mmCIF file of C-alpha atoms in Angstrom:
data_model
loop_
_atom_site.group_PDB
_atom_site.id
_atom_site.type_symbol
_atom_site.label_atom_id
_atom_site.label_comp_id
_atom_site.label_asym_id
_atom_site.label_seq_id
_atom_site.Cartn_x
_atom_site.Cartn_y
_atom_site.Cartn_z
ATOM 1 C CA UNK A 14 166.225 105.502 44.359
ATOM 2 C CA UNK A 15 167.792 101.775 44.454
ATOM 3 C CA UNK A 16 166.575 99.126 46.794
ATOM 4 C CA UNK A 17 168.527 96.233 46.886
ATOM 5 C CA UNK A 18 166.950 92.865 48.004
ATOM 6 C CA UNK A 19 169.069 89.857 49.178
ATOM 7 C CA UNK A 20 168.395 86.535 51.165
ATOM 8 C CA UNK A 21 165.581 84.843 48.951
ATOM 9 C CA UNK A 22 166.908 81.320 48.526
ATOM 10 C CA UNK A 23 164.996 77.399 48.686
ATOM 11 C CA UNK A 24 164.169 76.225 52.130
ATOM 12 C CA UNK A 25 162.303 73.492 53.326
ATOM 13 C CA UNK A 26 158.599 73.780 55.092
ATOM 14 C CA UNK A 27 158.962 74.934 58.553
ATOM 15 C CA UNK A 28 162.257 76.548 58.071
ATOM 16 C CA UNK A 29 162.957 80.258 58.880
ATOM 17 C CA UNK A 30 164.712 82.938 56.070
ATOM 18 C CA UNK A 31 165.743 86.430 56.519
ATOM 19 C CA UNK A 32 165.410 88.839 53.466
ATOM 20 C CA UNK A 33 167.309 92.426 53.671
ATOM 21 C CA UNK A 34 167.515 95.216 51.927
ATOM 22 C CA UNK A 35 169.950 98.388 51.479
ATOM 23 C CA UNK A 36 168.592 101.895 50.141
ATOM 24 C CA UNK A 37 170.186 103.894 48.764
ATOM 25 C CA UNK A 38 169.257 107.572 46.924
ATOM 26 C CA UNK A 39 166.383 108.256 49.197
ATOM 27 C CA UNK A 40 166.428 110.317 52.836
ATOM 28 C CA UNK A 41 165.789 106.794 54.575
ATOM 29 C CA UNK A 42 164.269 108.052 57.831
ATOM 30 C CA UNK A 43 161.908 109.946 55.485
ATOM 31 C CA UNK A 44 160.352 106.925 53.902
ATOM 32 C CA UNK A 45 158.204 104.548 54.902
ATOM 33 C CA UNK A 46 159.516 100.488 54.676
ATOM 34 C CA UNK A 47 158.232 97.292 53.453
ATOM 35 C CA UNK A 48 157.789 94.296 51.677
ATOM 36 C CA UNK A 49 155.346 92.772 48.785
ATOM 37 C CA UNK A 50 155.541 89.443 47.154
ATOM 38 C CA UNK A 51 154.368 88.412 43.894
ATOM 39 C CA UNK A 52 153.997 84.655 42.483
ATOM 40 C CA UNK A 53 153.176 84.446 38.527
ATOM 41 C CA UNK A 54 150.539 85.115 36.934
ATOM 42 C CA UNK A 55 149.368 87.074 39.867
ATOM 43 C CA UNK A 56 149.492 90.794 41.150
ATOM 44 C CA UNK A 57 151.753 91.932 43.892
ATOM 45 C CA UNK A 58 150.478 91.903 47.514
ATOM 46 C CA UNK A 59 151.342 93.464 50.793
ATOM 47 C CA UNK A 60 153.312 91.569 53.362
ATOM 48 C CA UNK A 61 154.546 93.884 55.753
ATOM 49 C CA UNK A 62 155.557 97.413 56.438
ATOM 50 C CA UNK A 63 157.740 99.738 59.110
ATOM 51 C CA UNK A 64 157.011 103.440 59.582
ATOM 52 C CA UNK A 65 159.817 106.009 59.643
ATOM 53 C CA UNK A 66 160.666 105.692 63.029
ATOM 54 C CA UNK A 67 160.862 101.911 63.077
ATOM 55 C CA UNK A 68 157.521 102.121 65.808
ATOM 56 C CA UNK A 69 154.758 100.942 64.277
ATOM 57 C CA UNK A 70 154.644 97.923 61.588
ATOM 58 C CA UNK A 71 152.211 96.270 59.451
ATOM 59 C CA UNK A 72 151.810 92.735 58.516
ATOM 60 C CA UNK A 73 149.135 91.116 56.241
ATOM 61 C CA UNK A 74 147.022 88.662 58.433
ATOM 62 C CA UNK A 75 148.796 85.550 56.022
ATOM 63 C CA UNK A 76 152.065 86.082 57.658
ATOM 64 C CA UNK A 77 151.426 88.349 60.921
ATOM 65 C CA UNK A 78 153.219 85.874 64.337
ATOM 66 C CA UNK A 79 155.516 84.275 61.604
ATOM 67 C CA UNK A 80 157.066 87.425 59.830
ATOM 68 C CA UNK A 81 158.874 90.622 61.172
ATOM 69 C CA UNK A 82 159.859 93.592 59.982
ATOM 70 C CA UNK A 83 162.471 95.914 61.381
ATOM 71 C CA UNK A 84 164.613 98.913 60.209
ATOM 72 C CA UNK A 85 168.255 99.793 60.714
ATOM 73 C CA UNK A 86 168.249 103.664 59.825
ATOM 74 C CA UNK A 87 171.323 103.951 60.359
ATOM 75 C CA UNK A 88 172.583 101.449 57.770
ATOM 76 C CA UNK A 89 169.858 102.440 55.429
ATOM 77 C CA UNK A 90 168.265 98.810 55.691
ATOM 78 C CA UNK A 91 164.949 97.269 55.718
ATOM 79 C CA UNK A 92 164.892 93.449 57.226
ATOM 80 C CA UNK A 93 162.463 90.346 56.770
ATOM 81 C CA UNK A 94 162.103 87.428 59.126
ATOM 82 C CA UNK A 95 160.634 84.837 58.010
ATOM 83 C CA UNK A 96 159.643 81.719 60.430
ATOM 84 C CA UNK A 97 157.439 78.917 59.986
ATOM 85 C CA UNK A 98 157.694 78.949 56.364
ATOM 86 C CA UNK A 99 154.895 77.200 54.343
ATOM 87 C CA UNK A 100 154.580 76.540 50.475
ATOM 88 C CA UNK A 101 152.058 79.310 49.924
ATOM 89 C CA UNK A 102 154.837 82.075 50.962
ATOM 90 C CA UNK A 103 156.771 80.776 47.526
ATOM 91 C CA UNK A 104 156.949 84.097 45.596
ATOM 92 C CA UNK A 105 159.173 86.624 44.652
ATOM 93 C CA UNK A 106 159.966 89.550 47.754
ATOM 94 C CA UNK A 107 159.960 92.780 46.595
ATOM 95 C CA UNK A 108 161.143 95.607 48.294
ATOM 96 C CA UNK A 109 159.445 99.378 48.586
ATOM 97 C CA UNK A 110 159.946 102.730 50.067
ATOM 98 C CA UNK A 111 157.151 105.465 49.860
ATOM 99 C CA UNK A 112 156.628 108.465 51.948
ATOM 100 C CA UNK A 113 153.688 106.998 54.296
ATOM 101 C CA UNK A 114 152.684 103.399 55.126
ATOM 102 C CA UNK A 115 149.506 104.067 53.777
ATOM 103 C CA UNK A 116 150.736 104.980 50.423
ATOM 104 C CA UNK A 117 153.356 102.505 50.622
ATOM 105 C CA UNK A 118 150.512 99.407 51.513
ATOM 106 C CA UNK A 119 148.708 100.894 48.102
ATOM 107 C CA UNK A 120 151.708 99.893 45.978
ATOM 108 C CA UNK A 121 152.784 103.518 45.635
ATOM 109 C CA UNK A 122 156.280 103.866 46.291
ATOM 110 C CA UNK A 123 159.522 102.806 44.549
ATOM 111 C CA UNK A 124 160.677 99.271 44.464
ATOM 112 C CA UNK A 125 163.601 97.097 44.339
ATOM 113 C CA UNK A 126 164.318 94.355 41.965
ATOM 114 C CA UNK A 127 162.744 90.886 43.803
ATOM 115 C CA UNK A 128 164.092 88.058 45.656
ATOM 116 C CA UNK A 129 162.950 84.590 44.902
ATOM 117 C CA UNK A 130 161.551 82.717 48.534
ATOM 118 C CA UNK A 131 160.816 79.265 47.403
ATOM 119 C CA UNK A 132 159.496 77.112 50.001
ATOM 120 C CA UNK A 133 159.223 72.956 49.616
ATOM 121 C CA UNK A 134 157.105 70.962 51.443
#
């Protein structure tokens, strides 16, 4: 399984960012969609996840009316938006796939390689 992040970048406070990224090796439509971030010296947290189907989504109460999630399973992708970015959402985005959102929000799937979001204020 590869998941390949892209979009991370330096914005300013306020500004919006859009994070994708591509599967590939994996039944897409069979896996369950999302993103974590990570910022050093501390663990990885949830930020937001997609069921199969693209119907349902998930979003940590830090970023839920400012980020969305959304699936393309036809091009195998997983998206991020990002509005109404702050300092605190400075981390490395991390990609991951798992077979359930549940399983997927416990840090139990596979994961992609990280994106660095860095935010000024």
């Amino acid at each position: 399984v590869q998941l390949q992040a892209s979009g991370g970048g330096l914005v300013q406070a306020g500004a919006s960012l859009g994070l994708s990224c591509a599967a590939s090796g994996l039944t897409f439509g069979d896996f369950a969609m999302g993103w974590f971030r990570q910022t050093p010296g501390q663990l990885r947290v949830f930020v937001a996840a997609i069921d199969r189907s693209g119907e349902h989504t998930y979003y940590a109460e830090s970023v839920k009316g400012r980020f969305t999630v959304s699936r393309d399973n036809n091009e195998k992708t997983v998206d991020l938006r990002m509005n109404s970015l702050g300092p605190e959402d400075t981390a490395v985005y991390y990609c991951t796939a798992a077979q359930t959102t549940t399983r997927l929000r416990s840090a139990l799937g596979f994961w992609g390689q990280g994106t660095q979001v860095t935010v000024s204020s």
